[in-house]
């Protein structure tokens, strides 16, 4: 079922077993899992089915920390969420990403990688990926040239990626609209979460439209799955009953905001271009062929006391002006991508064209390759989302993002390339150059500092309410029936993009909810 | 004065190779010298970059800012190989450097100390 909430009478009250706030990758995944069950499930989406500038404007906020992308362009506010313009990079978090690493403050999940494995396997299907295989040997595809660089290294590993083309909006719209027990409401922006008098459980959420009409949804259980920044914003703004906001008794909501650092950081010169096999690392944007990136092994990370990260390997000259992700995919590029997708995806992908244009004309096997970092940032309580004094058109305080990085972030990136350089030299494969900006002091970041619009943290997971907002089941500590879906619950960011893990965690949450409803 | 392999080994064993090599190489362009100041890097990065890297290295390491000092440093290399004899030994020394973490960052490039010195020597040869 589907209802446009704008058609409801003012003051409507809707009851359900489960209310999911937000119809992005997480919310839709949970709703699909609970579809065709006896449960009455409400899926509330603030936006409609299409891109709407007025709706998108609700995501505008302040950036007061490191230079960051405009918040209204960093996530999509419509059915399907940010999968409406994502690049589809999917890979699994490594076991080390879940572990407590004594050299990474605030690290450690209350679950292990093996707890997620069965859900990763299911998530592959949701995202229309290939088999649940992420070893380089799995993706040789019968081609003897698709082999890892430094195959026998104890220091360097290859992280494999698969690529999803799934846009949750068009892909799952009909399934949601036609579900017998999931009722989708679009244009249903939640502006407040309301708890009981004892603040031990959520009773309802308040929905408000641009026309001023308000509705209330009551349910046995609630899931906030409306994006990492917006989840925190909503909890913090739900401050009528408790000044600091719901679920925020320990001043943790909004803290530990994390990104993946995605920046050009090095160059690889190979010793023997004809003999160097880099095919496994080639980005085949149109066909989505699985590709590898170079990373360091867990033991190397431990030895050097650094964060987890990878480097893409793409042909190019050291003199090329390689762009960071924020520079490459600006708002103009986003518009191009939207137009390209709306037009039926004919011709080369605009991002692929832009990447090609950045390269250096190459004849024959390349001697040089650009190395672009993708790295977790260290969990940092000072990197946080708070509320702005400015309000949006619905009267909600806007989000204020203070993105902050630490010395460990930069030192890890530099050390990564030093170690990679040593290993390339030791094996006679080549030499690595570290970019100038990475060689300066650890506190200074260049103007092109960039994430990948991967918003994580803000309601981090921990078994200890003093260390995290949600428990291992994604339930908000202290609130019996409120859960968080999405990357907001990540205690650490891992080296790879968050969506596959987000879907896996959502499947796990859905299974948990089935036992509770 | 020329310095053949046998004589070099003898001198090396006596620990006086650096002094002799300095004066020998100053007037010689024999095969041994060619290995010293022709790092593998030349193939990878080209002469222009290597010359520049060598200049950077010398500028950042004043104590090695002369052909004599560089040859001395190379010949007293920290690995187990007797350096400066032939190409293969130097290449092994470079690999050993990387394996042992004897690296130096020059203009961002992660180099073996040996090859950085070779680049520095190369930068002192005529372009």
XYZ file of C-alpha atoms in Angstrom:
644
model
C 0.000 0.000 0.000
C 1.045 3.528 -0.586
C -0.333 6.826 0.663
C 0.928 10.287 -0.025
C 0.835 11.777 3.458
C -0.118 15.135 1.998
C -3.583 13.699 1.341
C -4.210 12.863 5.009
C -6.540 14.948 7.139
C -4.780 17.052 9.712
C -4.376 15.224 12.997
C -4.519 11.721 11.582
C -3.366 8.997 13.948
C -1.973 5.797 12.462
C -1.265 2.628 14.444
C 1.144 -0.129 13.533
C 3.215 -2.953 14.905
C 6.380 -1.490 13.497
C 7.129 2.001 12.274
C 10.216 2.446 10.101
C 11.282 6.042 9.621
C 13.158 6.441 6.362
C 12.928 4.497 3.112
C 16.549 4.235 2.076
C 18.657 1.104 1.807
C 18.189 0.244 5.469
C 14.488 1.056 5.846
C 13.478 -0.671 2.627
C 15.570 -3.731 3.483
C 13.865 -4.082 6.865
C 10.415 -3.479 5.379
C 10.992 -6.093 2.670
C 12.008 -8.633 5.288
C 8.783 -8.018 7.178
C 6.597 -7.914 4.088
C 4.076 -10.722 3.691
C 3.900 -11.302 7.420
C 0.907 -10.714 9.696
C 2.570 -7.595 11.050
C 1.342 -4.138 10.234
C 4.413 -2.250 9.109
C 4.563 1.451 8.341
C 7.361 2.789 6.199
C 7.567 6.569 6.452
C 9.519 8.420 3.795
C 10.011 12.172 4.044
C 10.442 12.623 0.317
C 8.525 11.336 -2.663
C 9.558 8.962 -5.392
C 11.548 11.549 -7.292
C 14.196 14.141 -6.594
C 12.564 17.271 -5.189
C 14.671 20.354 -4.436
C 12.256 21.541 -1.741
C 12.534 18.217 0.056
C 16.265 18.087 -0.438
C 16.584 21.515 1.117
C 15.450 20.051 4.438
C 18.867 18.396 4.611
C 20.750 21.671 4.357
C 22.897 22.282 7.407
C 25.971 23.998 8.738
C 29.521 22.793 8.249
C 31.795 24.126 10.954
C 34.683 21.667 10.982
C 36.901 20.405 8.201
C 35.661 21.546 4.780
C 32.737 19.330 3.907
C 30.308 18.789 1.103
C 27.022 20.740 1.267
C 24.843 18.567 3.473
C 21.773 18.950 1.248
C 23.735 17.303 -1.575
C 25.473 14.652 0.489
C 22.446 12.362 0.843
C 19.217 11.973 -1.105
C 15.907 12.683 0.585
C 13.535 10.513 -1.441
C 12.268 6.954 -1.648
C 15.329 4.768 -2.153
C 17.544 7.217 -0.319
C 21.120 7.801 -1.338
C 21.207 4.644 -3.439
C 19.575 6.966 -5.985
C 22.987 8.293 -6.894
C 25.546 5.995 -5.343
C 28.471 4.476 -7.209
C 27.658 0.964 -6.000
C 31.034 0.059 -4.469
C 30.495 -2.993 -2.269
C 32.946 -4.914 -0.141
C 32.995 -6.542 3.257
C 34.478 -5.160 6.418
C 37.482 -7.188 7.540
C 37.519 -9.112 10.835
C 40.022 -6.589 12.185
C 37.488 -3.801 11.631
C 35.280 -5.305 14.335
C 38.064 -5.875 16.827
C 39.231 -3.749 19.692
C 42.570 -2.383 18.489
C 44.549 -0.959 21.342
C 46.201 1.540 18.972
C 42.831 2.878 17.780
C 40.996 4.685 20.585
C 37.276 3.848 20.865
C 37.566 0.904 18.465
C 35.750 -2.417 18.791
C 32.264 -3.593 17.923
C 30.120 -5.730 20.220
C 29.692 -8.120 17.296
C 32.252 -9.952 15.198
C 32.637 -10.310 11.499
C 31.470 -13.922 11.691
C 28.223 -12.722 13.258
C 27.594 -10.750 10.083
C 28.730 -13.337 7.564
C 25.319 -14.935 6.998
C 23.787 -11.506 6.591
C 26.492 -10.400 4.175
C 25.580 -13.399 2.052
C 21.919 -12.332 2.070
C 22.819 -8.702 1.431
C 24.550 -9.723 -1.788
C 21.138 -10.661 -3.175
C 19.436 -7.481 -1.984
C 22.099 -5.472 -3.780
C 22.023 -7.775 -6.829
C 25.693 -8.597 -6.480
C 27.530 -11.752 -7.456
C 28.383 -14.605 -5.133
C 29.539 -13.832 -1.616
C 33.197 -14.039 -2.529
C 35.764 -11.369 -1.871
C 39.085 -13.100 -2.373
C 41.160 -12.062 -5.362
C 41.411 -15.684 -6.465
C 37.615 -15.796 -6.734
C 37.592 -13.143 -9.437
C 40.227 -14.287 -11.851
C 37.440 -14.891 -14.371
C 39.649 -17.260 -16.326
C 42.049 -14.450 -17.145
C 45.697 -15.151 -16.183
C 46.336 -11.420 -16.013
C 43.744 -10.832 -13.267
C 46.104 -11.646 -10.426
C 47.106 -9.623 -7.372
C 50.189 -7.497 -7.261
C 52.476 -8.843 -4.518
C 50.606 -12.109 -4.358
C 52.784 -13.687 -1.700
C 53.277 -10.648 0.499
C 52.758 -10.839 4.217
C 52.373 -7.091 4.258
C 50.213 -6.141 1.288
C 46.835 -7.647 0.510
C 44.230 -7.082 -2.184
C 40.763 -5.935 -1.166
C 38.163 -7.002 -3.687
C 35.085 -5.014 -4.664
C 31.864 -5.864 -6.375
C 29.633 -3.236 -7.923
C 25.926 -2.867 -7.430
C 23.709 -1.116 -9.905
C 20.717 -1.353 -7.574
C 18.769 1.828 -7.068
C 16.444 0.934 -4.221
C 13.845 3.452 -5.424
C 12.967 2.016 -8.804
C 13.985 -1.504 -7.841
C 11.782 -1.973 -4.789
C 9.042 0.612 -5.283
C 6.451 -1.791 -6.698
C 7.247 -4.431 -4.108
C 6.643 -1.947 -1.318
C 3.576 -0.361 -2.871
C 2.012 -3.770 -3.512
C 2.904 -5.328 -0.189
C -0.183 -6.550 1.687
C 1.116 -5.496 5.080
C 3.700 -2.779 4.501
C 2.097 0.608 4.199
C 4.388 3.173 2.606
C 3.736 6.825 3.332
C 5.653 9.300 1.221
C 6.002 13.006 2.086
C 5.841 11.952 5.708
C 8.608 13.844 7.454
C 9.069 12.897 11.079
C 9.902 15.935 13.178
C 9.820 14.458 16.658
C 10.093 11.152 18.482
C 7.830 11.041 21.532
C 8.589 8.833 24.529
C 6.426 7.736 27.449
C 6.500 9.670 30.704
C 9.259 7.549 32.179
C 11.349 7.939 29.008
C 11.704 4.177 28.847
C 10.002 3.599 25.499
C 8.819 5.451 22.430
C 5.102 5.939 22.055
C 4.815 7.789 18.787
C 6.455 9.900 16.135
C 5.105 13.199 14.908
C 4.844 13.799 11.151
C 4.606 17.276 9.690
C 4.042 18.536 6.151
C 4.950 21.783 4.444
C 1.285 22.766 4.705
C 1.494 22.595 8.503
C -0.639 19.486 8.874
C 0.511 17.098 11.564
C -0.071 13.413 12.085
C 0.970 10.930 14.688
C 2.140 7.365 14.239
C 1.927 4.968 17.168
C 3.630 1.598 17.087
C 4.953 -1.193 19.240
C 8.436 -0.701 17.894
C 10.226 1.960 15.908
C 13.265 1.992 13.681
C 14.987 5.238 12.768
C 16.598 4.625 9.420
C 16.728 8.095 8.000
C 20.465 8.551 7.476
C 23.378 8.979 9.845
C 23.163 12.750 10.196
C 19.367 12.873 10.181
C 18.998 10.115 12.772
C 21.137 12.089 15.190
C 19.375 15.297 14.307
C 15.980 13.751 14.983
C 16.993 12.322 18.348
C 18.628 15.569 19.424
C 15.644 17.597 18.262
C 13.277 15.365 20.230
C 14.088 17.417 23.303
C 10.739 18.475 24.688
C 10.746 15.695 27.258
C 14.430 15.638 27.976
C 16.640 18.625 27.294
C 19.510 16.737 25.696
C 17.322 14.738 23.357
C 16.149 11.146 23.343
C 18.657 8.375 23.866
C 21.264 10.938 24.761
C 21.628 10.411 28.495
C 25.352 9.945 28.100
C 25.940 12.777 25.634
C 26.838 10.390 22.830
C 24.176 11.079 20.200
C 25.792 12.889 17.282
C 29.342 12.155 18.382
C 31.873 9.995 16.532
C 30.735 11.123 13.101
C 33.012 9.344 10.646
C 33.839 9.424 6.969
C 36.132 7.534 4.662
C 39.034 9.663 3.580
C 39.133 9.508 -0.209
C 42.064 11.482 -1.527
C 44.868 11.246 -4.053
C 47.890 10.359 -1.991
C 50.553 8.628 -4.032
C 52.057 7.395 -7.265
C 53.324 3.964 -8.178
C 56.133 3.598 -10.713
C 56.420 0.006 -11.835
C 59.777 -1.529 -12.634
C 58.592 -3.521 -15.593
C 55.406 -2.227 -17.195
C 55.026 -5.129 -19.582
C 55.349 -7.733 -16.871
C 53.284 -5.922 -14.240
C 49.755 -7.246 -14.101
C 47.318 -4.614 -12.947
C 44.210 -5.797 -14.741
C 42.628 -6.910 -11.477
C 42.718 -3.300 -10.284
C 41.148 -1.703 -13.349
C 37.929 0.208 -12.784
C 35.338 -0.992 -15.265
C 32.612 1.436 -14.371
C 30.117 0.409 -17.048
C 30.338 -3.342 -16.715
C 30.889 -3.441 -12.984
C 33.613 -6.071 -13.188
C 34.930 -6.779 -9.674
C 38.184 -4.979 -9.000
C 40.884 -4.932 -6.392
C 42.549 -2.264 -4.326
C 45.781 -2.570 -2.396
C 45.619 -2.747 1.378
C 47.820 -3.751 4.259
C 47.382 -7.007 6.116
C 46.002 -6.939 9.660
C 49.418 -7.845 11.051
C 51.023 -4.944 9.182
C 48.347 -2.590 10.508
C 49.055 -3.828 13.991
C 52.808 -3.614 13.616
C 52.662 -0.035 12.403
C 49.721 0.909 14.643
C 47.684 2.381 11.854
C 44.105 2.473 10.645
C 42.687 0.292 7.896
C 42.725 1.617 4.370
C 43.209 0.781 0.731
C 44.584 2.409 -2.377
C 43.130 2.225 -5.845
C 45.590 1.711 -8.676
C 44.787 3.648 -11.836
C 47.069 4.518 -14.757
C 48.244 8.105 -14.840
C 51.253 10.353 -14.696
C 52.675 11.804 -11.471
C 52.104 15.258 -12.910
C 48.347 14.716 -13.397
C 46.072 16.833 -11.246
C 44.229 13.986 -9.572
C 41.088 15.062 -7.777
C 39.678 13.966 -4.464
C 36.190 12.483 -4.466
C 34.598 15.724 -3.325
C 36.384 17.574 -6.120
C 35.527 15.024 -8.778
C 31.868 14.505 -8.004
C 30.596 17.969 -7.227
C 26.976 19.055 -7.332
C 27.195 19.708 -11.084
C 28.406 16.160 -11.599
C 25.555 14.856 -9.461
C 23.080 16.633 -11.740
C 24.761 15.091 -14.771
C 24.529 11.634 -13.246
C 20.853 12.122 -12.431
C 20.153 13.242 -16.002
C 22.159 10.334 -17.366
C 20.185 7.845 -15.303
C 16.864 9.460 -16.133
C 17.740 9.276 -19.819
C 18.073 5.529 -19.692
C 21.801 5.371 -19.036
C 22.928 5.750 -22.637
C 26.531 6.534 -23.487
C 29.439 6.512 -21.102
C 28.828 7.232 -17.436
C 29.611 10.891 -16.638
C 31.868 9.920 -13.750
C 33.753 7.489 -15.955
C 34.225 10.242 -18.526
C 35.497 12.610 -15.839
C 37.959 10.041 -14.504
C 39.260 9.370 -18.000
C 39.658 13.093 -18.646
C 41.859 13.420 -15.593
C 44.301 10.827 -16.823
C 47.372 11.261 -18.962
C 47.370 9.931 -22.523
C 49.152 6.616 -22.302
C 50.550 4.499 -25.077
C 51.571 0.985 -24.199
C 51.681 -0.535 -20.732
C 51.655 2.237 -18.132
C 54.751 3.011 -16.138
C 52.913 5.157 -13.597
C 49.746 4.688 -11.612
C 47.831 7.029 -9.352
C 47.272 5.710 -5.852
C 44.118 7.074 -4.293
C 43.424 6.473 -0.647
C 40.259 5.108 0.842
C 40.732 4.953 4.599
C 38.694 4.790 7.757
C 38.997 7.741 10.070
C 39.619 7.098 13.732
C 36.523 7.292 15.951
C 36.596 10.754 17.422
C 34.080 12.062 19.967
C 34.791 15.631 18.848
C 33.715 14.869 15.306
C 30.024 15.376 15.765
C 26.577 16.433 14.688
C 24.728 18.935 16.848
C 21.732 21.167 16.252
C 21.970 24.512 14.523
C 20.016 27.506 15.752
C 18.526 27.775 12.272
C 15.344 25.852 11.536
C 14.135 24.273 8.322
C 10.789 24.790 6.610
C 9.184 22.222 8.922
C 10.436 23.985 12.038
C 13.134 21.453 12.837
C 16.565 22.668 13.880
C 19.030 22.024 11.101
C 22.048 19.787 11.558
C 25.417 21.298 12.329
C 28.304 19.105 11.286
C 31.692 19.518 12.901
C 33.796 17.016 10.988
C 37.109 16.553 12.753
C 40.115 14.412 12.016
C 42.970 13.233 14.194
C 46.725 12.851 13.927
C 46.237 9.107 13.613
C 44.246 9.580 10.411
C 47.065 11.321 8.610
C 49.880 9.310 10.117
C 48.105 6.118 9.076
C 47.778 7.286 5.502
C 51.413 8.318 5.252
C 52.620 5.120 6.897
C 50.484 3.091 4.520
C 52.403 4.466 1.565
C 55.748 4.133 3.280
C 55.062 0.476 3.972
C 53.681 -0.077 0.485
C 56.762 1.643 -0.939
C 59.077 -0.607 1.002
C 57.228 -3.693 -0.108
C 57.214 -2.616 -3.737
C 60.951 -2.007 -3.477
C 61.687 -5.212 -1.622
C 59.922 -7.290 -4.235
C 61.400 -5.330 -7.118
C 57.958 -4.378 -8.367
C 58.398 -0.637 -8.317
C 58.601 2.517 -6.245
C 55.985 4.605 -4.478
C 55.827 8.350 -4.203
C 53.915 9.994 -1.390
C 52.213 13.260 -2.253
C 53.549 16.449 -0.715
C 50.517 17.227 1.398
C 50.845 13.921 3.190
C 54.422 14.591 4.203
C 53.673 17.703 6.219
C 52.749 17.631 9.898
C 49.969 15.350 11.062
C 47.517 18.072 12.022
C 47.345 19.958 8.735
C 44.921 18.875 6.034
C 44.814 20.234 2.494
C 41.925 22.250 1.106
C 40.814 19.226 -0.913
C 40.363 17.040 2.157
C 37.630 14.680 1.140
C 35.350 11.973 2.313
C 33.174 9.813 0.111
C 29.781 10.927 1.469
C 29.936 7.910 3.716
C 28.305 9.083 6.893
C 28.869 6.807 9.855
C 28.771 6.934 13.624
C 26.551 9.417 15.561
C 24.605 6.601 17.268
C 27.423 4.123 17.674
C 27.015 0.557 18.850
C 28.381 -0.640 22.176
C 27.351 -3.100 24.848
C 28.085 -0.342 27.368
C 25.533 2.522 27.452
C 28.340 4.848 28.472
C 30.241 4.037 25.307
C 27.488 3.770 22.749
C 23.947 4.809 21.873
C 22.693 1.419 20.695
C 23.356 -2.133 21.794
C 24.475 -5.063 19.649
C 20.907 -5.414 18.344
C 20.818 -1.757 17.291
C 18.366 -0.932 20.099
C 18.813 2.434 21.751
C 20.057 1.967 25.302
C 17.367 2.879 27.793
C 14.518 2.836 25.281
C 12.850 -0.541 25.070
C 11.411 -0.275 21.570
C 13.559 2.157 19.567
C 16.127 0.896 17.067
C 18.531 2.541 14.670
C 19.067 1.267 11.139
C 21.970 2.207 8.934
C 25.587 3.237 9.187
C 24.876 5.518 12.130
C 25.504 2.551 14.417
C 29.049 1.824 13.198
C 31.594 2.153 16.018
C 34.401 2.218 13.448
C 34.255 3.007 9.775
C 36.204 0.103 8.287
C 38.264 0.558 5.168
C 35.524 0.037 2.636
C 32.289 1.736 1.651
C 29.478 1.188 4.122
C 26.444 0.096 2.124
C 26.943 -3.672 1.962
C 27.509 -3.755 5.716
C 24.550 -1.434 6.224
C 22.250 -3.815 4.355
C 23.687 -6.818 6.219
C 23.078 -5.116 9.560
C 19.559 -4.187 8.486
C 18.817 -7.806 7.637
C 20.135 -8.773 11.035
C 17.954 -6.137 12.685
C 14.935 -7.357 10.736
C 15.516 -10.905 11.982
C 15.770 -9.569 15.509
C 12.538 -7.613 15.145
C 10.728 -10.702 13.908
C 11.421 -12.312 17.253
C 10.182 -9.280 19.152
C 6.908 -8.544 17.350
C 94.483 4.715 -11.557
C 92.198 1.854 -12.324
C 90.561 -0.399 -9.826
C 89.949 -3.959 -10.884
C 87.632 -6.334 -9.034
C 90.402 -8.336 -7.334
C 92.166 -5.265 -6.097
C 88.888 -3.783 -4.904
C 88.047 -6.852 -2.854
C 91.432 -6.802 -1.224
C 91.146 -3.180 -0.343
C 87.643 -3.653 0.860
C 88.778 -6.387 3.188
C 91.342 -4.008 4.599
C 88.691 -1.396 5.171
C 90.346 1.213 3.057
C 88.199 0.964 -0.005
C 86.398 4.193 0.577
C 89.497 6.293 0.445
C 90.863 4.585 -2.610
C 87.560 4.462 -4.394
C 87.144 8.161 -3.943
C 90.284 8.996 -5.806
C 89.894 6.139 -8.243
C 86.415 6.993 -9.311
C 87.258 10.616 -9.675
C 89.304 9.821 -12.722
C 87.689 6.642 -13.947
C 84.628 5.799 -15.942
C 85.007 2.057 -15.868
C 82.215 -0.501 -15.448
C 82.243 -0.412 -11.669
C 81.575 3.300 -11.606
C 78.786 2.874 -14.081
C 76.987 0.606 -11.612
C 77.505 2.977 -8.747
C 75.882 5.978 -10.292
C 73.311 4.222 -12.440
C 70.528 3.214 -10.075
C 67.661 1.010 -11.189
C 65.581 4.073 -10.642
C 66.753 5.412 -13.987
C 64.651 2.841 -15.765
C 61.603 3.600 -13.663
C 61.766 7.336 -13.282
C 64.007 8.523 -16.079
C 67.242 10.522 -15.843
C 65.634 13.895 -15.260
C 63.691 12.806 -12.193
C 66.568 10.768 -10.828
C 68.946 13.684 -11.223
C 66.470 15.858 -9.352
C 66.043 13.263 -6.619
C 69.804 13.029 -6.282
C 70.070 16.761 -5.899
C 67.330 16.725 -3.260
C 69.120 13.988 -1.388
C 72.397 15.870 -1.380
C 70.661 19.033 -0.260
C 68.953 17.251 2.613
C 72.079 15.302 3.599
C 74.934 17.820 3.696
C 77.378 15.249 4.984
C 76.991 13.342 1.702
C 77.109 16.266 -0.655
C 80.151 15.162 -2.611
C 81.097 12.265 -4.822
C 83.672 11.120 -2.317
C 81.311 11.133 0.585
C 78.643 9.331 -1.387
C 81.021 6.647 -2.589
C 82.277 6.239 0.893
C 78.771 5.859 2.228
C 77.903 3.394 -0.496
C 80.993 1.305 -0.010
C 80.405 1.078 3.696
C 76.840 -0.018 3.001
C 74.992 -1.383 5.933
C 74.034 -4.708 4.407
C 75.930 -7.931 4.267
C 76.881 -7.550 0.626
C 80.121 -6.110 -0.598
C 78.816 -3.243 -2.628
C 80.078 -1.468 -5.688
C 81.404 -4.519 -7.406
C 78.724 -5.276 -9.915
C 75.198 -4.431 -10.727
C 73.753 -7.516 -9.061
C 75.292 -6.718 -5.697
C 73.889 -3.244 -5.712
C 70.469 -4.477 -6.650
C 70.619 -6.958 -3.803
C 71.704 -4.193 -1.489
C 68.732 -2.107 -2.572
C 66.354 -4.979 -1.872
C 67.997 -5.584 1.479
C 67.529 -1.938 2.313
C 63.833 -2.145 1.616
C 63.474 -5.367 3.563
C 65.299 -3.902 6.544
C 63.481 -0.597 6.405
C 66.623 1.343 5.444
C 64.632 3.753 3.379
C 64.582 7.457 2.904
C 61.819 9.631 1.501
C 63.145 11.948 -1.202
C 60.687 14.273 -2.891
C 58.020 11.894 -1.659
C 59.594 8.803 -3.239
C 60.235 5.951 -0.841
C 63.767 4.954 -1.775
C 66.363 2.565 -0.503
C 69.227 4.462 1.103
C 71.575 2.838 -1.369
C 69.672 3.931 -4.431
C 69.169 7.408 -3.018
C 72.951 7.702 -2.774
C 73.285 6.303 -6.259
C 70.853 8.939 -7.467
C 72.881 11.574 -5.675
C 76.019 10.366 -7.437
C 74.165 10.381 -10.717
C 73.162 13.953 -10.118
C 76.851 14.842 -10.011
C 77.533 13.409 -13.448
C 77.204 15.636 -16.484
C 73.663 15.785 -17.883
